[in-house]
């Protein structure tokens, strides 16, 4: 069964907040690309390494979603 965009977003957010990198990675495409100031992650393993390191550096980190907008398979989070 295919997960909806909203379900994947919610599962990813919940997994990140639980610091569950395996669960977080399950909702990420194998060919994910993340571009942030000073960082570029190509692929799931780079993604997991980057965010895993981020959670180690900030052990109390969590995502607080104020608004999420869904259009087809795109999510914009505030």
Tab-separated table of N, CA and C in Angstrom:
chain	number	residue	atom	x	y	z
A	1	UNK	N	0.840	-1.183	0.000
A	1	UNK	CA	0.000	0.000	0.000
A	1	UNK	C	0.884	1.245	0.000
A	2	UNK	N	0.570	2.182	-0.855
A	2	UNK	CA	1.323	3.419	-0.949
A	2	UNK	C	0.852	4.394	0.121
A	3	UNK	N	1.809	5.037	0.778
A	3	UNK	CA	1.513	6.010	1.808
A	3	UNK	C	1.195	7.355	1.148
A	4	UNK	N	0.218	8.067	1.666
A	4	UNK	CA	-0.091	9.391	1.136
A	4	UNK	C	1.020	10.369	1.519
A	5	UNK	N	1.065	11.473	0.815
A	5	UNK	CA	2.051	12.507	1.122
A	5	UNK	C	1.881	12.990	2.552
A	6	UNK	N	0.648	13.214	2.961
A	6	UNK	CA	0.393	13.679	4.329
A	6	UNK	C	0.846	12.643	5.355
A	7	UNK	N	0.534	11.374	5.129
A	7	UNK	CA	0.932	10.316	6.068
A	7	UNK	C	2.451	10.210	6.155
A	8	UNK	N	3.125	10.310	5.020
A	8	UNK	CA	4.593	10.247	5.021
A	8	UNK	C	5.174	11.438	5.772
A	9	UNK	N	4.613	12.613	5.546
A	9	UNK	CA	5.067	13.816	6.247
A	9	UNK	C	4.883	13.665	7.757
A	10	UNK	N	3.708	13.215	8.170
A	10	UNK	CA	3.432	13.059	9.600
A	10	UNK	C	4.321	11.987	10.220
A	11	UNK	N	4.516	10.874	9.513
A	11	UNK	CA	5.385	9.816	10.033
A	11	UNK	C	6.828	10.311	10.135
A	12	UNK	N	7.278	11.042	9.135
A	12	UNK	CA	8.634	11.593	9.182
A	12	UNK	C	8.816	12.555	10.338
A	13	UNK	N	7.841	13.427	10.544
A	13	UNK	CA	7.910	14.378	11.652
A	13	UNK	C	7.908	13.653	12.990
A	14	UNK	N	7.014	12.691	13.153
A	14	UNK	CA	6.953	11.924	14.402
A	14	UNK	C	8.247	11.153	14.643
A	15	UNK	N	8.797	10.552	13.590
A	15	UNK	CA	10.046	9.793	13.724
A	15	UNK	C	11.203	10.711	14.091
A	16	UNK	N	11.285	11.867	13.448
A	16	UNK	CA	12.342	12.826	13.775
A	16	UNK	C	12.227	13.241	15.237
A	17	UNK	N	11.019	13.577	15.675
A	17	UNK	CA	10.833	14.025	17.053
A	17	UNK	C	11.137	12.932	18.068
A	18	UNK	N	10.991	11.672	17.668
A	18	UNK	CA	11.348	10.543	18.540
A	18	UNK	C	12.822	10.171	18.383
A	19	UNK	N	13.529	10.893	17.515
A	19	UNK	CA	14.939	10.616	17.193
A	19	UNK	C	15.110	9.203	16.667
A	20	UNK	N	14.124	8.753	15.908
A	20	UNK	CA	14.117	7.427	15.278
A	20	UNK	C	14.559	7.588	13.828
A	21	UNK	N	15.873	7.516	13.599
A	21	UNK	CA	16.396	7.746	12.253
A	21	UNK	C	15.985	6.648	11.281
A	22	UNK	N	15.795	5.429	11.748
A	22	UNK	CA	15.332	4.362	10.851
A	22	UNK	C	13.926	4.676	10.339
A	23	UNK	N	13.042	5.075	11.243
A	23	UNK	CA	11.687	5.446	10.842
A	23	UNK	C	11.677	6.682	9.960
A	24	UNK	N	12.534	7.634	10.269
A	24	UNK	CA	12.651	8.858	9.486
A	24	UNK	C	13.095	8.523	8.063
A	25	UNK	N	14.076	7.635	7.945
A	25	UNK	CA	14.616	7.259	6.633
A	25	UNK	C	13.602	6.484	5.795
A	26	UNK	N	12.681	5.779	6.438
A	26	UNK	CA	11.696	4.982	5.698
A	26	UNK	C	10.791	5.828	4.803
A	27	UNK	N	10.618	7.084	5.128
A	27	UNK	CA	9.722	7.925	4.333
A	27	UNK	C	10.484	8.843	3.375
A	28	UNK	N	11.781	8.579	3.224
A	28	UNK	CA	12.626	9.397	2.354
A	28	UNK	C	12.980	8.602	1.104
A	29	UNK	N	12.919	9.239	-0.038
A	29	UNK	CA	13.277	8.585	-1.299
A	29	UNK	C	14.767	8.252	-1.324
A	30	UNK	N	15.105	7.164	-1.995
A	30	UNK	CA	16.508	6.761	-2.116
A	30	UNK	C	17.353	7.847	-2.768
A	31	UNK	N	16.763	8.622	-3.665
A	31	UNK	CA	17.510	9.656	-4.385
A	31	UNK	C	17.246	11.064	-3.841
A	32	UNK	N	16.928	11.153	-2.545
A	32	UNK	CA	16.666	12.440	-1.915
A	32	UNK	C	17.874	13.368	-2.088
A	33	UNK	N	17.579	14.645	-2.262
A	33	UNK	CA	18.610	15.675	-2.298
A	33	UNK	C	18.182	16.764	-1.324
A	34	UNK	N	19.069	17.087	-0.378
A	34	UNK	CA	18.808	18.153	0.581
A	34	UNK	C	19.876	19.216	0.370
A	35	UNK	N	19.432	20.447	0.191
A	35	UNK	CA	20.356	21.562	0.046
A	35	UNK	C	20.022	22.561	1.147
A	36	UNK	N	21.018	22.834	1.972
A	36	UNK	CA	20.875	23.794	3.058
A	36	UNK	C	22.139	24.652	3.052
A	37	UNK	N	22.134	25.778	3.736
A	37	UNK	CA	23.340	26.608	3.746
A	37	UNK	C	24.579	25.800	4.159
A	38	UNK	N	25.530	25.700	3.242
A	38	UNK	CA	26.780	25.000	3.516
A	38	UNK	C	26.723	23.492	3.434
A	39	UNK	N	25.568	22.924	3.069
A	39	UNK	CA	25.407	21.464	3.066
A	39	UNK	C	24.638	21.029	1.822
A	40	UNK	N	25.070	19.912	1.260
A	40	UNK	CA	24.294	19.250	0.216
A	40	UNK	C	24.372	17.757	0.505
A	41	UNK	N	23.222	17.112	0.621
A	41	UNK	CA	23.141	15.670	0.854
A	41	UNK	C	22.503	15.034	-0.367
A	42	UNK	N	23.219	14.117	-0.998
A	42	UNK	CA	22.702	13.381	-2.154
A	42	UNK	C	22.495	11.934	-1.746
A	43	UNK	N	21.261	11.488	-1.707
A	43	UNK	CA	20.954	10.101	-1.392
A	43	UNK	C	20.586	9.889	0.063
A	44	UNK	N	19.905	8.772	0.285
A	44	UNK	CA	19.373	8.460	1.613
A	44	UNK	C	20.462	8.328	2.669
A	45	UNK	N	21.577	7.673	2.353
A	45	UNK	CA	22.615	7.478	3.373
A	45	UNK	C	23.214	8.814	3.805
A	46	UNK	N	23.434	9.737	2.873
A	46	UNK	CA	23.947	11.063	3.229
A	46	UNK	C	22.920	11.830	4.054
A	47	UNK	N	21.658	11.681	3.699
A	47	UNK	CA	20.559	12.312	4.426
A	47	UNK	C	20.529	11.831	5.878
A	48	UNK	N	20.576	10.510	6.061
A	48	UNK	CA	20.535	9.922	7.404
A	48	UNK	C	21.765	10.341	8.204
A	49	UNK	N	22.921	10.343	7.578
A	49	UNK	CA	24.150	10.752	8.270
A	49	UNK	C	24.060	12.213	8.720
A	50	UNK	N	23.591	13.083	7.838
A	50	UNK	CA	23.477	14.502	8.177
A	50	UNK	C	22.510	14.726	9.337
A	51	UNK	N	21.297	14.210	9.221
A	51	UNK	CA	20.310	14.447	10.269
A	51	UNK	C	20.618	13.671	11.545
A	52	UNK	N	21.242	12.508	11.430
A	52	UNK	CA	21.681	11.779	12.618
A	52	UNK	C	22.715	12.577	13.397
A	53	UNK	N	23.659	13.184	12.683
A	53	UNK	CA	24.658	14.040	13.324
A	53	UNK	C	24.031	15.271	13.944
A	54	UNK	N	23.040	15.801	13.258
A	54	UNK	CA	22.343	16.979	13.764
A	54	UNK	C	21.645	16.655	15.086
A	55	UNK	N	21.012	15.481	15.148
A	55	UNK	CA	20.324	15.084	16.385
A	55	UNK	C	21.303	14.783	17.509
A	56	UNK	N	22.484	14.287	17.178
A	56	UNK	CA	23.500	14.075	18.214
A	56	UNK	C	23.986	15.413	18.763
A	57	UNK	N	24.124	16.395	17.890
A	57	UNK	CA	24.587	17.716	18.316
A	57	UNK	C	23.523	18.466	19.117
A	58	UNK	N	22.269	18.197	18.812
A	58	UNK	CA	21.150	18.874	19.472
A	58	UNK	C	20.174	17.819	19.998
A	59	UNK	N	20.504	17.160	21.117
A	59	UNK	CA	19.710	16.021	21.590
A	59	UNK	C	18.275	16.355	21.997
A	60	UNK	N	17.969	17.621	22.204
A	60	UNK	CA	16.590	17.984	22.551
A	60	UNK	C	15.827	18.535	21.339
A	61	UNK	N	16.381	18.357	20.150
A	61	UNK	CA	15.768	18.893	18.932
A	61	UNK	C	14.428	18.230	18.640
A	62	UNK	N	13.511	19.027	18.151
A	62	UNK	CA	12.235	18.511	17.667
A	62	UNK	C	11.656	19.500	16.659
A	63	UNK	N	10.779	18.998	15.836
A	63	UNK	CA	10.118	19.815	14.827
A	63	UNK	C	8.757	20.227	15.365
A	64	UNK	N	8.474	21.509	15.282
A	64	UNK	CA	7.150	22.011	15.635
A	64	UNK	C	6.538	22.574	14.356
A	65	UNK	N	5.560	21.896	13.844
A	65	UNK	CA	4.932	22.300	12.586
A	65	UNK	C	3.836	23.322	12.878
A	66	UNK	N	3.972	24.493	12.288
A	66	UNK	CA	2.947	25.525	12.451
A	66	UNK	C	1.895	25.409	11.354
A	67	UNK	N	2.359	25.174	10.138
A	67	UNK	CA	1.468	24.987	8.994
A	67	UNK	C	2.141	24.028	8.032
A	68	UNK	N	1.361	23.188	7.404
A	68	UNK	CA	1.860	22.323	6.337
A	68	UNK	C	0.870	22.405	5.186
A	69	UNK	N	1.402	22.633	4.012
A	69	UNK	CA	0.577	22.769	2.811
A	69	UNK	C	0.914	21.615	1.876
A	70	UNK	N	-0.093	20.928	1.387
A	70	UNK	CA	0.080	19.736	0.559
A	70	UNK	C	-0.510	19.977	-0.822
A	71	UNK	N	0.308	19.777	-1.848
A	71	UNK	CA	-0.150	19.842	-3.235
A	71	UNK	C	0.454	18.639	-3.943
A	72	UNK	N	-0.386	17.694	-4.295
A	72	UNK	CA	0.070	16.441	-4.917
A	72	UNK	C	1.121	15.792	-4.020
A	73	UNK	N	2.360	15.636	-4.521
A	73	UNK	CA	3.396	14.984	-3.714
A	73	UNK	C	4.387	15.989	-3.131
A	74	UNK	N	3.965	17.251	-3.011
A	74	UNK	CA	4.823	18.311	-2.486
A	74	UNK	C	4.260	18.793	-1.153
A	75	UNK	N	5.175	18.996	-0.185
A	75	UNK	CA	4.794	19.547	1.113
A	75	UNK	C	5.640	20.787	1.359
A	76	UNK	N	4.991	21.862	1.770
A	76	UNK	CA	5.694	23.054	2.212
A	76	UNK	C	5.356	23.209	3.683
A	77	UNK	N	6.392	23.226	4.508
A	77	UNK	CA	6.208	23.260	5.962
A	77	UNK	C	6.664	24.602	6.504
A	78	UNK	N	5.855	25.147	7.408
A	78	UNK	CA	6.240	26.363	8.117
A	78	UNK	C	6.436	26.017	9.576
